CSV table of C-alpha atoms in Angstrom, one decimal:
chain,number,residue,atom,x,y,z
A,676,MET,CA,111.1,20.4,143.9
A,677,THR,CA,107.9,21.3,142.2
A,678,SER,CA,108.1,23.1,139.0
A,679,LYS,CA,105.5,25.7,138.1
A,680,PRO,CA,103.7,24.9,135.0
A,681,LYS,CA,104.6,27.2,132.0
A,682,LYS,CA,102.0,28.9,130.1
A,683,LEU,CA,102.2,28.3,126.4
A,684,GLN,CA,101.5,31.2,124.1
A,685,THR,CA,99.1,30.5,121.4
A,686,SER,CA,99.2,32.0,117.9
A,687,GLY,CA,95.8,33.7,118.3
A,688,GLU,CA,96.9,35.6,121.5
A,689,PRO,CA,98.2,39.1,121.0
A,690,ASN,CA,101.9,39.7,121.7
A,691,ARG,CA,102.4,41.3,125.0
A,692,GLY,CA,105.3,43.0,126.4
A,693,ARG,CA,107.4,41.7,129.1
A,694,THR,CA,106.0,42.4,132.6
A,695,LEU,CA,108.3,44.3,134.8
A,696,LYS,CA,107.8,44.8,138.5
A,697,ILE,CA,109.7,47.7,140.1
A,698,LYS,CA,108.6,49.1,143.5
A,699,SER,CA,105.3,47.6,143.4
A,700,LYS,CA,104.5,49.3,140.0
A,701,ARG,CA,103.7,47.5,136.9
A,702,PHE,CA,105.0,48.7,133.6
A,703,ILE,CA,104.6,47.5,130.1
A,704,GLY,CA,108.0,47.7,128.3
A,705,SER,CA,107.8,48.8,124.7
A,706,PRO,CA,104.4,47.5,123.8
A,707,ILE,CA,103.6,47.1,120.1
A,708,ARG,CA,100.0,47.4,119.3
A,709,LYS,CA,98.1,47.2,116.0
A,710,THR,CA,96.0,50.1,114.9
A,711,LYS,CA,92.8,49.7,113.1
A,712,ASN,CA,94.3,50.3,109.7
A,713,GLY,CA,96.9,47.6,110.2
A,714,GLU,CA,99.7,50.1,110.8
A,715,ARG,CA,102.0,50.0,113.7
A,716,GLU,CA,102.4,52.9,116.2
A,717,ASN,CA,105.7,53.1,118.1
A,718,ASN,CA,105.2,54.7,121.4
A,719,VAL,CA,108.7,55.2,122.8
A,720,ILE,CA,108.9,56.7,126.2
A,721,GLY,CA,110.4,60.2,126.1
A,722,SER,CA,110.0,60.6,122.2
A,723,PRO,CA,107.1,62.7,120.5
A,724,ILE,CA,104.3,60.7,119.1
A,725,GLN,CA,104.3,60.8,115.2
A,726,LYS,CA,101.4,59.7,113.2
A,727,ALA,CA,101.8,58.8,109.5
A,728,GLN,CA,98.4,58.2,108.0
A,729,ALA,CA,97.7,58.3,104.3
A,730,GLY,CA,98.1,61.9,102.9
A,731,GLU,CA,98.6,63.6,106.4
A,732,LYS,CA,101.4,64.5,108.8
A,733,GLU,CA,101.0,65.7,112.3
A,734,ASN,CA,103.6,67.7,114.2
A,735,ASN,CA,103.1,67.7,118.0
A,736,ALA,CA,105.7,70.4,118.5
A,737,GLY,CA,103.1,73.1,117.5
A,738,ASN,CA,103.9,73.2,113.7
A,739,PRO,CA,100.7,73.4,111.5
A,740,ILE,CA,99.4,70.2,109.9
A,741,ARG,CA,101.0,69.9,106.4
A,742,LYS,CA,99.8,67.8,103.6
A,743,ALA,CA,102.2,65.2,102.0
A,744,LYS,CA,102.0,62.7,99.3
A,745,ALA,CA,101.7,59.0,100.2
A,746,GLY,CA,105.1,57.6,100.7
A,747,GLN,CA,106.8,60.8,101.5
A,748,ARG,CA,108.2,61.7,104.9
A,749,ASP,CA,107.5,65.1,106.4
A,750,ASN,CA,110.5,67.1,107.6
A,751,TYR,CA,109.8,68.4,111.0
A,752,LEU,CA,111.9,71.3,112.2
A,753,MET,CA,113.4,69.4,115.3
A,754,PRO,CA,116.3,70.8,117.2
A,755,GLY,CA,118.7,68.2,115.6
A,756,ASN,CA,117.4,68.6,112.0
A,757,SER,CA,119.6,70.7,109.8
A,758,ARG,CA,117.3,70.8,106.9
A,759,GLN,CA,115.1,73.9,106.5
A,760,ARG,CA,112.1,74.6,104.6
A,761,PRO,CA,112.6,76.5,101.2
A,762,GLN,CA,111.8,80.2,101.4
A,763,ILE,CA,109.6,81.6,98.8
A,764,SER,CA,110.8,85.1,97.6
A,765,LEU,CA,108.0,87.4,96.5
A,766,PRO,CA,108.7,90.1,93.9
A,767,SER,CA,109.3,93.5,95.4
A,768,PRO,CA,106.7,96.1,94.5
A,769,VAL,CA,107.6,98.6,91.8
A,770,ALA,CA,108.1,102.1,93.2
A,771,LYS,CA,105.9,104.7,91.7
A,772,ASN,CA,107.4,107.7,90.0
A,773,PRO,CA,106.3,110.8,92.1
A,774,GLU,CA,106.2,112.8,89.0
A,775,ASP,CA,103.6,110.7,87.3
A,776,ASN,CA,99.9,111.8,87.9
A,777,ASP,CA,101.2,114.3,90.5
A,778,LEU,CA,99.0,116.2,92.9
A,779,ILE,CA,98.8,120.1,93.2
A,780,TYR,CA,96.9,121.8,95.9
A,781,GLY,CA,96.1,125.4,97.0
A,782,ARG,CA,93.9,127.9,95.4
A,783,HIS,CA,96.6,129.8,93.5
A,784,PRO,CA,98.3,126.8,91.9
A,785,VAL,CA,95.1,125.2,90.9
A,786,LEU,CA,93.5,128.5,89.7
A,787,SER,CA,96.7,129.1,87.5
A,788,ALA,CA,96.4,125.5,86.1
A,789,LEU,CA,92.7,126.1,85.2
A,790,GLU,CA,93.4,129.5,83.6
A,791,ASN,CA,96.1,128.1,81.5
A,792,GLN,CA,94.0,125.0,80.5
A,793,ARG,CA,96.6,122.7,82.1
A,794,GLU,CA,95.6,119.0,81.6
A,795,LEU,CA,94.0,117.9,84.8
A,796,ASN,CA,92.8,114.3,85.4
A,797,ARG,CA,90.7,115.0,88.6
A,798,ILE,CA,89.8,117.9,90.9
A,799,TRP,CA,88.6,117.6,94.6
A,800,VAL,CA,87.0,120.8,95.8
A,801,THR,CA,84.9,121.7,98.7
A,802,THR,CA,81.2,122.9,98.3
A,803,ARG,CA,82.0,126.4,99.4
A,804,LEU,CA,84.9,126.8,96.9
A,805,ARG,CA,83.2,125.1,93.9
A,806,TYR,CA,80.7,128.0,93.6
A,807,ASP,CA,83.2,130.7,94.2
A,808,PRO,CA,83.0,133.2,91.3
A,809,ARG,CA,86.8,132.6,90.7
A,810,PHE,CA,86.5,128.9,90.3
A,811,HIS,CA,82.9,128.1,89.2
A,812,ASN,CA,83.1,128.8,85.3
A,813,LEU,CA,86.7,127.4,85.1
A,814,LEU,CA,85.6,124.2,86.8
A,815,LEU,CA,82.7,123.9,84.4
A,816,GLN,CA,85.1,124.3,81.5
A,817,ALA,CA,87.5,121.7,82.9
A,818,LYS,CA,84.5,119.3,83.2
A,819,GLU,CA,83.7,119.8,79.5
A,820,HIS,CA,87.3,118.8,78.6
A,821,GLY,CA,87.0,115.6,80.5
A,822,THR,CA,88.2,116.5,84.0
A,823,VAL,CA,86.5,114.7,86.9
A,824,ILE,CA,85.1,117.1,89.5
A,825,ASP,CA,84.6,115.5,93.0
A,826,GLU,CA,82.8,117.7,95.7
A,827,VAL,CA,84.3,116.4,99.0
A,828,GLU,CA,84.5,117.4,102.6
A,829,PRO,CA,87.6,119.1,104.0
A,830,LYS,CA,88.5,115.9,105.9
A,831,ARG,CA,88.7,114.0,102.6
A,832,LEU,CA,91.1,116.6,101.3
A,833,ASP,CA,93.2,116.3,104.4
A,834,GLN,CA,93.6,112.6,103.6
A,835,ILE,CA,94.4,113.2,99.9
A,836,THR,CA,97.1,115.9,100.6
A,837,GLU,CA,98.3,114.1,103.7
A,838,GLY,CA,97.5,117.0,106.0
A,839,ALA,CA,98.9,119.8,103.8
A,840,ASN,CA,97.4,123.3,103.5
A,841,HIS,CA,95.1,122.5,100.6
A,842,GLN,CA,92.9,125.7,101.0
A,843,GLY,CA,89.8,123.6,100.0
A,844,ILE,CA,91.0,122.4,96.6
A,845,ALA,CA,93.4,119.9,95.1
A,846,ALA,CA,94.0,118.5,91.5
A,847,GLN,CA,95.7,115.6,89.8
A,848,ILE,CA,97.7,116.8,87.0
A,849,ALA,CA,99.3,114.9,84.1
A,850,PRO,CA,103.1,114.4,84.2
A,851,TYR,CA,104.8,117.7,83.4
A,852,SER,CA,105.8,118.1,79.7
A,853,TYR,CA,109.4,119.2,79.5
A,854,LEU,CA,110.6,121.2,76.5
A,855,GLU,CA,113.7,120.2,74.4
A,856,LEU,CA,116.6,122.5,74.8
A,857,PRO,CA,116.4,123.7,71.1
A,858,ASP,CA,112.7,124.5,71.5
A,859,LEU,CA,113.4,126.4,74.6
A,860,ILE,CA,116.2,128.5,72.9
A,861,THR,CA,113.8,129.2,70.0
A,862,LYS,CA,111.0,130.2,72.3
A,863,ALA,CA,113.2,132.5,74.4
A,864,LYS,CA,114.6,134.3,71.4
A,865,SER,CA,111.1,134.8,70.0
A,866,VAL,CA,110.0,136.7,73.1
A,867,VAL,CA,112.9,139.1,73.5
A,868,ASN,CA,116.2,139.9,71.7
A,869,ASP,CA,118.4,139.2,74.7
A,870,PRO,CA,116.8,136.4,76.7
A,871,VAL,CA,117.9,135.2,80.1
A,872,ILE,CA,117.9,131.5,80.9
A,873,VAL,CA,118.6,129.9,84.3
A,874,VAL,CA,120.5,126.7,84.6
A,875,ALA,CA,120.2,124.9,88.0
A,876,GLU,CA,122.7,122.2,88.7
A,877,GLY,CA,122.3,119.7,91.4
A,878,ILE,CA,119.2,121.2,93.1
A,879,THR,CA,117.7,118.4,95.1
A,880,ASP,CA,115.3,120.4,97.4
A,881,PRO,CA,112.0,120.9,95.7
A,882,HIS,CA,111.4,123.9,97.7
A,883,ASN,CA,114.6,125.6,96.4
A,884,LEU,CA,113.7,124.7,92.8
A,885,GLY,CA,110.2,126.0,93.2
A,886,ALA,CA,111.5,129.3,94.7
A,887,ILE,CA,114.0,129.6,91.8
A,888,ILE,CA,111.2,129.2,89.3
A,889,ARG,CA,109.0,131.7,91.0
A,890,THR,CA,111.8,134.3,91.2
A,891,ALA,CA,113.0,133.9,87.6
A,892,GLU,CA,109.5,134.1,86.1
A,893,ALA,CA,108.7,137.2,88.2
A,894,ILE,CA,111.8,139.1,87.3
A,895,GLY,CA,111.5,138.2,83.6
A,896,ALA,CA,113.6,135.2,82.7
A,897,GLN,CA,112.6,133.1,79.7
A,898,GLY,CA,113.3,129.6,80.9
A,899,LEU,CA,115.0,127.1,83.1
A,900,VAL,CA,117.3,124.1,82.3
A,901,ILE,CA,117.7,121.3,84.8
A,902,PRO,CA,119.7,117.9,84.7
A,903,GLN,CA,117.9,114.7,84.5
A,904,ARG,CA,120.1,113.0,87.0
A,905,ARG,CA,121.0,113.9,90.6
A,906,ALA,CA,118.4,116.7,90.7
A,907,VAL,CA,114.8,117.1,91.5
A,908,GLY,CA,112.3,117.3,88.8
A,909,ILE,CA,108.9,119.2,88.5
A,910,THR,CA,107.0,117.7,91.3
A,911,SER,CA,103.8,118.8,93.2
A,912,THR,CA,105.9,120.6,95.9
A,913,VAL,CA,107.8,122.5,93.2
A,914,VAL,CA,104.4,123.5,91.6
A,915,LYS,CA,103.1,124.5,95.0
A,916,VAL,CA,106.2,126.6,95.9
A,917,ALA,CA,106.3,128.1,92.4
A,918,ALA,CA,102.8,129.5,93.1
A,919,GLY,CA,101.6,129.3,89.4
A,920,ALA,CA,104.8,130.5,87.8
A,921,LEU,CA,105.2,127.2,85.9
A,922,GLU,CA,102.1,127.9,83.8
A,923,ASN,CA,104.0,130.7,82.1
A,924,PHE,CA,107.5,129.4,82.4
A,925,ALA,CA,109.3,126.9,80.2
A,926,VAL,CA,111.5,124.1,81.6
A,927,ALA,CA,113.9,121.9,79.7
A,928,ARG,CA,115.4,118.9,81.2
A,929,VAL,CA,118.7,117.5,79.7
A,930,ILE,CA,120.8,114.4,80.2
A,931,ASN,CA,124.2,116.0,79.8
A,932,LEU,CA,124.5,119.5,81.4
A,933,SER,CA,128.0,120.2,79.9
A,934,ARG,CA,126.8,119.4,76.5
A,935,ALA,CA,123.7,121.6,77.0
A,936,LEU,CA,126.0,124.5,78.0
A,937,GLU,CA,128.0,124.2,74.9
A,938,GLU,CA,124.8,124.2,72.8
A,939,LEU,CA,123.7,127.4,74.5
A,940,LYS,CA,127.0,128.9,73.7
A,941,GLU,CA,126.6,127.9,70.0
A,942,ALA,CA,123.3,129.7,70.2
A,943,GLY,CA,125.0,133.1,71.2
A,944,PHE,CA,124.5,132.9,74.9
A,945,TRP,CA,127.2,134.0,77.5
A,946,ILE,CA,127.5,131.6,80.4
A,947,TYR,CA,127.8,133.1,83.8
A,948,GLY,CA,128.4,130.8,86.7
A,949,THR,CA,127.9,131.6,90.4
A,950,ALA,CA,130.8,130.4,92.8
A,951,ALA,CA,131.6,131.5,96.3
A,952,THR,CA,135.4,131.6,95.5
A,953,ALA,CA,135.1,133.4,92.1
A,954,SER,CA,137.2,136.6,91.8
A,955,GLU,CA,134.6,138.7,89.8
A,956,PRO,CA,132.1,140.3,92.2
A,957,LEU,CA,128.6,140.3,90.8
A,958,HIS,CA,128.0,144.1,90.7
A,959,THR,CA,131.4,144.6,88.7
A,960,VAL,CA,130.4,142.3,85.9
A,961,ARG,CA,128.5,143.7,82.8
A,962,PHE,CA,125.7,141.4,81.6
A,963,SER,CA,125.0,142.1,78.0
A,964,GLY,CA,123.5,140.1,75.3
A,965,PRO,CA,121.8,136.7,75.8
A,966,VAL,CA,122.6,135.4,79.3
A,967,VAL,CA,122.7,132.0,80.9
A,968,LEU,CA,123.0,132.1,84.7
A,969,VAL,CA,124.2,128.9,86.3
A,970,ILE,CA,123.1,128.2,89.9
A,971,GLY,CA,124.8,125.4,91.9
A,972,SER,CA,123.6,123.4,94.8
A,973,GLU,CA,123.8,124.6,98.4
A,974,GLY,CA,126.4,122.2,99.6
A,975,GLU,CA,128.7,121.5,96.8
A,976,GLY,CA,128.1,124.5,94.5
A,977,LEU,CA,129.0,124.3,90.9
A,978,SER,CA,131.1,121.1,89.8
A,979,LEU,CA,134.5,121.6,88.3
A,980,LEU,CA,133.2,120.3,84.9
A,981,THR,CA,130.4,122.9,84.9
A,982,GLN,CA,132.8,125.7,86.1
A,983,ARG,CA,135.1,125.0,83.0
A,984,ALA,CA,132.1,125.4,80.7
A,985,CYS,CA,131.4,128.7,82.1
A,986,ASP,CA,132.7,131.9,80.3
A,987,VAL,CA,132.7,134.0,83.6
A,988,LEU,CA,132.5,133.0,87.3
A,989,VAL,CA,130.9,135.6,89.5
A,990,SER,CA,130.6,135.8,93.3
A,991,ILE,CA,128.1,137.6,95.6
A,992,PRO,CA,130.3,139.6,98.3
A,993,LEU,CA,129.2,138.7,101.8
A,994,GLN,CA,130.1,141.0,104.7
A,995,GLY,CA,128.8,138.8,107.6
A,996,LYS,CA,130.1,135.5,109.0
A,997,THR,CA,127.7,133.3,107.0
A,998,PRO,CA,130.0,131.6,104.4
A,999,SER,CA,127.2,131.0,101.7
A,1000,LEU,CA,123.7,131.8,100.6
A,1001,ASN,CA,120.8,129.6,99.9
A,1002,ALA,CA,120.6,128.5,96.3
A,1003,SER,CA,117.2,130.3,95.6
A,1004,VAL,CA,118.4,133.4,97.4
A,1005,ALA,CA,121.6,133.6,95.3
A,1006,ALA,CA,119.6,133.0,92.1
A,1007,GLY,CA,117.4,136.0,93.0
A,1008,MET,CA,120.1,138.3,93.7
A,1009,ALA,CA,122.0,137.4,90.5
A,1010,LEU,CA,118.9,137.8,88.4
A,1011,TYR,CA,118.1,141.1,89.9
A,1012,GLU,CA,121.5,142.4,89.2
A,1013,VAL,CA,121.1,141.4,85.5
A,1014,TYR,CA,117.8,143.3,85.0
A,1015,ARG,CA,119.0,146.2,87.2
A,1016,GLN,CA,121.8,146.8,84.7
A,1017,ARG,CA,119.5,146.4,81.7
A,1018,SER,CA,117.0,148.9,83.2
A,1019,LEU,CA,119.8,151.5,83.5
A,1020,ASN,CA,120.3,151.2,79.8
A,1021,THR,CA,116.6,151.6,79.1
A,1022,LEU,CA,115.6,155.1,78.0
A,1023,TYR,CA,112.3,156.1,79.7
A,1024,LEU,CA,110.7,158.9,77.8
A,1025,ASN,CA,108.4,159.9,80.7
A,1026,LYS,CA,111.6,160.6,82.8
A,1027,LEU,CA,113.2,163.0,80.3
A,1028,GLN,CA,113.5,166.6,81.3
A,1029,LYS,CA,111.2,168.9,79.4
A,1030,PRO,CA,112.8,171.8,77.6
A,1031,LEU,CA,112.3,175.2,79.1
């Protein structure tokens, strides 16, 4: 037998993989080749190619290229990898107080604010309304006091008021300045001998609060007391619905409503609370002296703690099937009854019969 000569591998010849011959196809099994930088690249059949060059990592699964320091391994999000990237939590934006730098719009609310020299930061007005005789001089006076006057198109006002009925003018007002309760009591007693103050508990709808303010000021009440918590404050919607009544109507905001009612009692006021289940009908109660009329929310009415603080609980008799009234409607009916009784006790000289 003749033996085939064996080929000796020299040290200078590169390492080659073992040659396999399967069905007339030639494969190189697990070749190891040297790269230019002297690093090894492992190309295993069926596994993704990973390159680790100095300072760079490449992920062939579609992830973006990420930088890494030399000597650190990049952690790819492979199906079998339980490690996850750390999540960076950004600080949540601070919610703005809707009562700070609020917006009023409409001809009557802005006109009332201008006439009473309300502090206005900025006014947006159309060209047609700016030179209106009712607004022209007042806008010039406001400009002298530092108010910025912007002449804009109606479309710009639509954007500022978010599509509301602005009637061609809008204004940015400073936050409403509430009175302290002792100051409200002093101011009310300085106007009339027997003042009337409305207390609104738990009114969360700005439309209802604005309607109560408008009715109370129109009938002749001297002020309003609202709680600081779980109730709406003086917002642009309240100013809009009040239709200028806030320029001549004082509002106090208190932290503890029960303590405020006790303070009103010490000042000589009688506390009358409205409740649907009260035994005293409204028209049978005699309202005399300084009066405080307490109005509850639509859904829950007066709380038990507030009911205990009242001197008298009155109800509005209803003949229909509707079990209750809107808070602003109930306030209007109760206020009208108070002033109706007082008008009956007023002697009108022009109505006296002349002697024969």
